[in-house]
PDB file as gemmi writes it, atoms N, CA and C in Angstrom:
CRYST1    1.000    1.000    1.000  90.00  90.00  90.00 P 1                      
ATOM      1  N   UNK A   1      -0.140 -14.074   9.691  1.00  0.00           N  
ATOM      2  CA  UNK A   1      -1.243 -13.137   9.851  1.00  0.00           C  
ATOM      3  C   UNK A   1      -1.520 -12.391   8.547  1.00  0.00           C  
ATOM      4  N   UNK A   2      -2.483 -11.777   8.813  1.00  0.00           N  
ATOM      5  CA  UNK A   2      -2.881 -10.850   7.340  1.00  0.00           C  
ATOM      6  C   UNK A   2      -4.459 -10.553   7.968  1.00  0.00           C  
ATOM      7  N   UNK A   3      -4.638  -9.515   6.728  1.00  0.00           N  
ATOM      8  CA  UNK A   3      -6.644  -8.862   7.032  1.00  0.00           C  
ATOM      9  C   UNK A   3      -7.116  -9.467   6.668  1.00  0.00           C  
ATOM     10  N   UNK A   4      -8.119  -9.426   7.376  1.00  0.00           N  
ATOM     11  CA  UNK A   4      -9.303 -10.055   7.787  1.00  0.00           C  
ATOM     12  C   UNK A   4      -9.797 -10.209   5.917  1.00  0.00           C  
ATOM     13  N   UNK A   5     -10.767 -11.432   6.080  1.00  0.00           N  
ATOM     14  CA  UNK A   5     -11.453 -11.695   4.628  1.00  0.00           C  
ATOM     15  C   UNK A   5     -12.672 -11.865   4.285  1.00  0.00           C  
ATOM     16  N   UNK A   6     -13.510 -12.043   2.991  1.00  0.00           N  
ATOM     17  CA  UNK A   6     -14.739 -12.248   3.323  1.00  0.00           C  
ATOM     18  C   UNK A   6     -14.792 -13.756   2.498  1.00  0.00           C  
ATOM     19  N   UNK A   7     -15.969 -14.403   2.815  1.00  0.00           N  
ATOM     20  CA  UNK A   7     -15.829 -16.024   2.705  1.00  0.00           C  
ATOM     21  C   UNK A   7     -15.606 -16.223   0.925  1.00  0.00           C  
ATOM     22  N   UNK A   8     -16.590 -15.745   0.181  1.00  0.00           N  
ATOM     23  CA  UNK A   8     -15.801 -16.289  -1.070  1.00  0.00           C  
ATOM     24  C   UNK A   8     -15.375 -15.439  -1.471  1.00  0.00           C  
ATOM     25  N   UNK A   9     -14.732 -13.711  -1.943  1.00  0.00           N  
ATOM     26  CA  UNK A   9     -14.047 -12.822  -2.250  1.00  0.00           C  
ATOM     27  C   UNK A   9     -13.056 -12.589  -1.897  1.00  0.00           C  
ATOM     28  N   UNK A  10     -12.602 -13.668  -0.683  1.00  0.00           N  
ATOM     29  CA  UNK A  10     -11.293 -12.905   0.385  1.00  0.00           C  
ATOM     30  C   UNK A  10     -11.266 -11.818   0.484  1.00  0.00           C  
ATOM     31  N   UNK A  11     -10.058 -10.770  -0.134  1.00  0.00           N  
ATOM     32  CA  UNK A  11      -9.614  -9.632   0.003  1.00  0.00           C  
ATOM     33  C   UNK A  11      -9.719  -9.089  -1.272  1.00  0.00           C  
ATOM     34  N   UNK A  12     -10.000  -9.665  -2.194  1.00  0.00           N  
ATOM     35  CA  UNK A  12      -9.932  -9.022  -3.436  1.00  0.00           C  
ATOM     36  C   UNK A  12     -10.767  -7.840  -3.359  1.00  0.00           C  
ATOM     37  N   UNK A  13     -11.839  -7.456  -2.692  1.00  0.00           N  
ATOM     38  CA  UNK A  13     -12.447  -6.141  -2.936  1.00  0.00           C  
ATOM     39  C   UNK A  13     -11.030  -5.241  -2.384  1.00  0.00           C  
ATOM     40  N   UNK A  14     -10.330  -4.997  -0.986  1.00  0.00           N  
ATOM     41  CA  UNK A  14      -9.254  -4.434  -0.145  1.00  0.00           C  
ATOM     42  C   UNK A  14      -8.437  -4.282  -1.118  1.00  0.00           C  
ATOM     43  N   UNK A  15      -8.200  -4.488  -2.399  1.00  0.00           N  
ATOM     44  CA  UNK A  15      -6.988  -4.422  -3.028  1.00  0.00           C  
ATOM     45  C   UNK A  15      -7.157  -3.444  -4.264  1.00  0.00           C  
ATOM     46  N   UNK A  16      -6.141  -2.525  -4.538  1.00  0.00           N  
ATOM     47  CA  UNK A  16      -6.726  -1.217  -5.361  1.00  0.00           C  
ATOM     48  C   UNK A  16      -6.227  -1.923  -6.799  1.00  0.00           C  
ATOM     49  N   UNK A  17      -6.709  -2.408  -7.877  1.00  0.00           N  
ATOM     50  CA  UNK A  17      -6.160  -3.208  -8.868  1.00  0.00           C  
ATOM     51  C   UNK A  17      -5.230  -2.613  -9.705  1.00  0.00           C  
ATOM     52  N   UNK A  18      -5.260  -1.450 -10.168  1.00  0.00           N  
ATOM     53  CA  UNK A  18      -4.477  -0.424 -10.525  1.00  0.00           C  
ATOM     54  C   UNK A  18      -3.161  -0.082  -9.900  1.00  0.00           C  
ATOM     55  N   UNK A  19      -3.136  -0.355  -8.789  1.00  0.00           N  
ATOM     56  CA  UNK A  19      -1.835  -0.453  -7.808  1.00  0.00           C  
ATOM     57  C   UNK A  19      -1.882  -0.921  -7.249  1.00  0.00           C  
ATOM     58  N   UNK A  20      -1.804  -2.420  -6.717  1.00  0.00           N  
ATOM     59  CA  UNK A  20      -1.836  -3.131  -5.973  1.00  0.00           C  
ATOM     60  C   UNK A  20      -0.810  -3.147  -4.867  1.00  0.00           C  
ATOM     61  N   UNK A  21       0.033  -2.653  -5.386  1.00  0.00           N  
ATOM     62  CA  UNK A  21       1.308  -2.427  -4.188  1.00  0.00           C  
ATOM     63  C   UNK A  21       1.686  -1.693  -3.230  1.00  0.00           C  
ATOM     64  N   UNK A  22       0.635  -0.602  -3.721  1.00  0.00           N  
ATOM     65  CA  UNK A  22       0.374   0.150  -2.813  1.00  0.00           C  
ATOM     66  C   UNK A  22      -0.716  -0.444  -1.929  1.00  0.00           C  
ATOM     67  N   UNK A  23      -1.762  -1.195  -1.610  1.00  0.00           N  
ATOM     68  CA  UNK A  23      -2.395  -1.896  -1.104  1.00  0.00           C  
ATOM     69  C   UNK A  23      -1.182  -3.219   0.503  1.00  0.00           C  
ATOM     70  N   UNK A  24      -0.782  -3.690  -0.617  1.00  0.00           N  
ATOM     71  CA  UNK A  24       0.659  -4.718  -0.241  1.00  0.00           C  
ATOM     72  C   UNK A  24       1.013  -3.697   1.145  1.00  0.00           C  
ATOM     73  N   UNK A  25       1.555  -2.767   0.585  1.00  0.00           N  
ATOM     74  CA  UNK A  25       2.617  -2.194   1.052  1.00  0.00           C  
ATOM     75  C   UNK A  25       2.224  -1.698   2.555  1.00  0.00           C  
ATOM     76  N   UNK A  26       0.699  -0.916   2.802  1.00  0.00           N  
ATOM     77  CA  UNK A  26      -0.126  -0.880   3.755  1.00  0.00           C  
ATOM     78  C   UNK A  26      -0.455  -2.009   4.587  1.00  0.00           C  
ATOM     79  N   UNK A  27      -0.394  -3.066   3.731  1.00  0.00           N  
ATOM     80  CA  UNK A  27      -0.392  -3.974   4.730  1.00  0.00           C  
ATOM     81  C   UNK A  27       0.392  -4.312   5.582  1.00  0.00           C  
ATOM     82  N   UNK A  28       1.817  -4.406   4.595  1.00  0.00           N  
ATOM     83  CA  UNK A  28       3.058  -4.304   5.429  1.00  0.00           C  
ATOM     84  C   UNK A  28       3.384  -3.839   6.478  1.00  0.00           C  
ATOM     85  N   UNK A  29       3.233  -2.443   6.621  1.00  0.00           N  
ATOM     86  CA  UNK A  29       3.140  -1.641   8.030  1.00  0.00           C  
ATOM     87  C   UNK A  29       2.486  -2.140   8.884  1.00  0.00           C  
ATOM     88  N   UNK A  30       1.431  -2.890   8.526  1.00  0.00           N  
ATOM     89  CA  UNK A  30       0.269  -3.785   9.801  1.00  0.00           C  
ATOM     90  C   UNK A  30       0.460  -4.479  10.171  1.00  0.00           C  
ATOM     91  N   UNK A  31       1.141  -5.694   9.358  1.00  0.00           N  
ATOM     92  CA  UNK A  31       1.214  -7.078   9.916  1.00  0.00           C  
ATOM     93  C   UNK A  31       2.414  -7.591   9.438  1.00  0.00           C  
ATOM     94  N   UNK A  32       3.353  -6.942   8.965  1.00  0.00           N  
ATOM     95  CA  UNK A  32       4.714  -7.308   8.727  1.00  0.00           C  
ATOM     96  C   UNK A  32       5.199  -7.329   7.790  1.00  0.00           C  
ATOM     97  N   UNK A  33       6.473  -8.232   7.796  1.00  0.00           N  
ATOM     98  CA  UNK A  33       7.432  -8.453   6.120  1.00  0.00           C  
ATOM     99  C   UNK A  33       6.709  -9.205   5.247  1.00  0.00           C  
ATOM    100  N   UNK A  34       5.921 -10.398   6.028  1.00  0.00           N  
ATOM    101  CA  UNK A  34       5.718 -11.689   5.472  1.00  0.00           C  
ATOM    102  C   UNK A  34       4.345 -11.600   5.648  1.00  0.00           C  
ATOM    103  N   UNK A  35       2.633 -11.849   5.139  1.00  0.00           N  
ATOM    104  CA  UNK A  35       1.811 -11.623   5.326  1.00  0.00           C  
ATOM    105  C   UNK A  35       0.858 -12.577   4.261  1.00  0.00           C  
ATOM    106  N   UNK A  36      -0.347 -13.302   4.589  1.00  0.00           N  
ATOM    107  CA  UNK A  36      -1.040 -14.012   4.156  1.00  0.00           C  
ATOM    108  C   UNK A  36      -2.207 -13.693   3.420  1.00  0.00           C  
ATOM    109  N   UNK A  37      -2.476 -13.190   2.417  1.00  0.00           N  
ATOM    110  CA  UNK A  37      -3.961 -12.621   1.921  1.00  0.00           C  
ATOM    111  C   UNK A  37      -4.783 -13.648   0.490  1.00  0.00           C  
ATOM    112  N   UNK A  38      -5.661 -13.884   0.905  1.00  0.00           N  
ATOM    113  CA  UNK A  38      -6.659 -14.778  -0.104  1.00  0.00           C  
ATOM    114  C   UNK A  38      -7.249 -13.915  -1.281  1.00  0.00           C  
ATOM    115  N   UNK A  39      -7.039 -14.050  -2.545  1.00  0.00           N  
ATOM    116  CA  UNK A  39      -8.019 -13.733  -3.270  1.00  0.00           C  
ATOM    117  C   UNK A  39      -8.989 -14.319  -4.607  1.00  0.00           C  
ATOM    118  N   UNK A  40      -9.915 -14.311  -3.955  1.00  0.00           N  
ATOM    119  CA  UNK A  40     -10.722 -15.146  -4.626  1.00  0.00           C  
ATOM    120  C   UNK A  40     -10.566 -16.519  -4.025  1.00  0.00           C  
ATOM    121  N   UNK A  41     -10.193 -17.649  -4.835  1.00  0.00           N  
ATOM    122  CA  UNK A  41      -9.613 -19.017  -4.537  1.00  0.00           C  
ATOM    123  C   UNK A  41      -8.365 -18.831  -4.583  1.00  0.00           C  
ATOM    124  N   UNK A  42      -7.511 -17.884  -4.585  1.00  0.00           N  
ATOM    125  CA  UNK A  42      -6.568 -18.308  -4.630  1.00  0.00           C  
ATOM    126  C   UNK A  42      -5.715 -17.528  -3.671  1.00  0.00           C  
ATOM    127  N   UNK A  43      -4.535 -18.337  -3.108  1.00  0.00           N  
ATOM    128  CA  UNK A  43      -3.595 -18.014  -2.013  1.00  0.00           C  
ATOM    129  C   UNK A  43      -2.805 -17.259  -2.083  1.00  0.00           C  
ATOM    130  N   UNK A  44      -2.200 -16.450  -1.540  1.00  0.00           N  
ATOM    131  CA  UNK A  44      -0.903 -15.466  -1.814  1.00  0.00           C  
ATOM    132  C   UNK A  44      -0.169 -14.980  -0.783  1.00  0.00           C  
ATOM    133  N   UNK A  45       1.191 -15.258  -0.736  1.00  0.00           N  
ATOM    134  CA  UNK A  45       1.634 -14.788   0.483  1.00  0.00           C  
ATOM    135  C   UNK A  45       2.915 -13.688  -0.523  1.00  0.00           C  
ATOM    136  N   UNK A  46       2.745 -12.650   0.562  1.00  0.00           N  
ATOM    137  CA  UNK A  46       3.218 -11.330   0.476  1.00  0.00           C  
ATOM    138  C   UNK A  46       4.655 -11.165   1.007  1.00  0.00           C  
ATOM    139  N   UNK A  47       5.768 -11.190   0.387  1.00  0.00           N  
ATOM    140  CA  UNK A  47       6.841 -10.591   0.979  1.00  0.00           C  
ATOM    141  C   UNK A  47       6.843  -9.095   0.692  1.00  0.00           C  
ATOM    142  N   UNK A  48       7.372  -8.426   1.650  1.00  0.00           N  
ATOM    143  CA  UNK A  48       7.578  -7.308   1.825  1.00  0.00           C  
ATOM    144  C   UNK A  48       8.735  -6.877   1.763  1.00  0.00           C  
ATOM    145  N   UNK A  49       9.354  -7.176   1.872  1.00  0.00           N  
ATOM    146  CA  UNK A  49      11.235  -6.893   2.474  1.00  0.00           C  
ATOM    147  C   UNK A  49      12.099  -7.576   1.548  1.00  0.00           C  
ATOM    148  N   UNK A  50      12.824  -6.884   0.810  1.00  0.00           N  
ATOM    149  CA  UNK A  50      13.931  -7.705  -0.176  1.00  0.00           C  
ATOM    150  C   UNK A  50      14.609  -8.379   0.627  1.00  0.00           C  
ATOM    151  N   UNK A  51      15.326  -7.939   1.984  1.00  0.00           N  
ATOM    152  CA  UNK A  51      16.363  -9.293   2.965  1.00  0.00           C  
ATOM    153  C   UNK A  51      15.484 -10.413   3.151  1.00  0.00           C  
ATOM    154  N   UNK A  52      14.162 -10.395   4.033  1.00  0.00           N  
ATOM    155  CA  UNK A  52      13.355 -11.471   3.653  1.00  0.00           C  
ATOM    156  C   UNK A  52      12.831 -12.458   2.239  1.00  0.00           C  
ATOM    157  N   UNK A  53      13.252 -11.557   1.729  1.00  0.00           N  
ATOM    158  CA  UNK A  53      13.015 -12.433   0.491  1.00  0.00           C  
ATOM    159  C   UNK A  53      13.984 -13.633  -0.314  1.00  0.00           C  
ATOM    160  N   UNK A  54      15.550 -12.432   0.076  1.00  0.00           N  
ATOM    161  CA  UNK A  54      16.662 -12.927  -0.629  1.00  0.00           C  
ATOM    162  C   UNK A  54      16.732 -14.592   0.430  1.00  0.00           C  
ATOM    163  N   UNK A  55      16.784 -14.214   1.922  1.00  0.00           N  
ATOM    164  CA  UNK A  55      16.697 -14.788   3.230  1.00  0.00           C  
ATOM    165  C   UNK A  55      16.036 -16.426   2.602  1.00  0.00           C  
ATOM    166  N   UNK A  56      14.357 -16.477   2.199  1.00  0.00           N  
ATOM    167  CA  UNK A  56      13.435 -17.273   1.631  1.00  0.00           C  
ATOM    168  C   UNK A  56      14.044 -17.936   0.780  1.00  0.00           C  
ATOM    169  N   UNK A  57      14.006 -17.190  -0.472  1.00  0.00           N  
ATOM    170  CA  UNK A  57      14.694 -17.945  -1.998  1.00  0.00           C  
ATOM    171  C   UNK A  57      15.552 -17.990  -2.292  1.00  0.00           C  
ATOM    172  N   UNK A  58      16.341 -17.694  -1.862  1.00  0.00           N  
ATOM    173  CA  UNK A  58      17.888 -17.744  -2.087  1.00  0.00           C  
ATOM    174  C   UNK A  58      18.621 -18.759  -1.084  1.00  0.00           C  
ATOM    175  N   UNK A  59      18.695 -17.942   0.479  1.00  0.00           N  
ATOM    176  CA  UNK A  59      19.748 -18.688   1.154  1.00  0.00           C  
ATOM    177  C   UNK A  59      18.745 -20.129   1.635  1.00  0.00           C  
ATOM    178  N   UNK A  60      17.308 -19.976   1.781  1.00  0.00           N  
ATOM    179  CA  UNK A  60      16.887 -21.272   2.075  1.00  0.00           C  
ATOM    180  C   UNK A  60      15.957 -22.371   1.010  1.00  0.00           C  
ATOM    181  N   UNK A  61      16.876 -21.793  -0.053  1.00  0.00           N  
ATOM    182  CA  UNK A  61      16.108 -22.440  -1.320  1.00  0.00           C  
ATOM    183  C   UNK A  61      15.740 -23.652  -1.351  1.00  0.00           C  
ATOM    184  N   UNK A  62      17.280 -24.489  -0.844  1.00  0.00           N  
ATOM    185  CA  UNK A  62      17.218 -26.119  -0.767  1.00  0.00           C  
ATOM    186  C   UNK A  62      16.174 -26.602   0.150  1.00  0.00           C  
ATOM    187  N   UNK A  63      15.549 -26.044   1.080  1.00  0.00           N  
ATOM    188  CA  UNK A  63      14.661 -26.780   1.992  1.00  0.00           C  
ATOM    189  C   UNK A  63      13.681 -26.717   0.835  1.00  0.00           C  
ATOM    190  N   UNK A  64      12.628 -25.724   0.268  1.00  0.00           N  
ATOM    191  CA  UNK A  64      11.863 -26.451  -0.624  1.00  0.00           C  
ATOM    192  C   UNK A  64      12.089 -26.076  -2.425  1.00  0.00           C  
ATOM    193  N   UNK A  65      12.921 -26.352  -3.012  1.00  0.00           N  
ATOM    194  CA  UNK A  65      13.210 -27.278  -3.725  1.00  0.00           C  
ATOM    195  C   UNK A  65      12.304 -28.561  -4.331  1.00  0.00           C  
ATOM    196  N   UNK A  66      12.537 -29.080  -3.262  1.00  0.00           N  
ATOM    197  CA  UNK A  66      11.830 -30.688  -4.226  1.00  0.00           C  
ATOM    198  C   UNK A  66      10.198 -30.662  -3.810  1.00  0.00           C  
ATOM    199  N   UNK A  67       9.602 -29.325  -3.580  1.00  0.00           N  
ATOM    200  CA  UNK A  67       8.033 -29.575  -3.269  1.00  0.00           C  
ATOM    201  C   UNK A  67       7.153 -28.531  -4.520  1.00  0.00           C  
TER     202      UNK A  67                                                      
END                                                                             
C-alpha cells in the first residue's frame, strides 16, 4: 500500500524536497513499515523501521541476491 498518486507525477508533488523524510515518515504512521510510492517514472519502496530493514537485507539477503 501507499498514497494515492497522480498519473504522470505520482507523488512527487506530496513530498517536501527539502525534507523528504519527514514526508516518508508521515507516511509511515499511515500505511506502515514498508510502503510503495511512485515518483515521477520512477519506483520506490519505503522502509521505515530499521528491524524491517535489517529483517530485508541482511537476514533475507540470499533470496534476492542473484536478481
Amino acid at each position: 500500500p501507499g498514497p494515492p498518486s497522480l498519473p504522470l507525477l505520482g507523488n512527487a508533488l506530496a513530498v517536501d524536497v527539502s525534507k523528504p523524510w519527514v514526508t516518508y515518515k508521515a507516511w509511515g504512521s499511515q500505511y506502515g513499515n514498508l510502503f510503495y510510492t511512485r515518483l515521477f517514472s520512477q519506483d520506490n519502496i519505503i522502509i521505515n523501521s530499521e528491524e524491517v530493514a535489517r529483517d530485508l537485507l541482511e537476514n533475507r539477503s540470499y533470496n534476492y541476491s542473484d536478481r
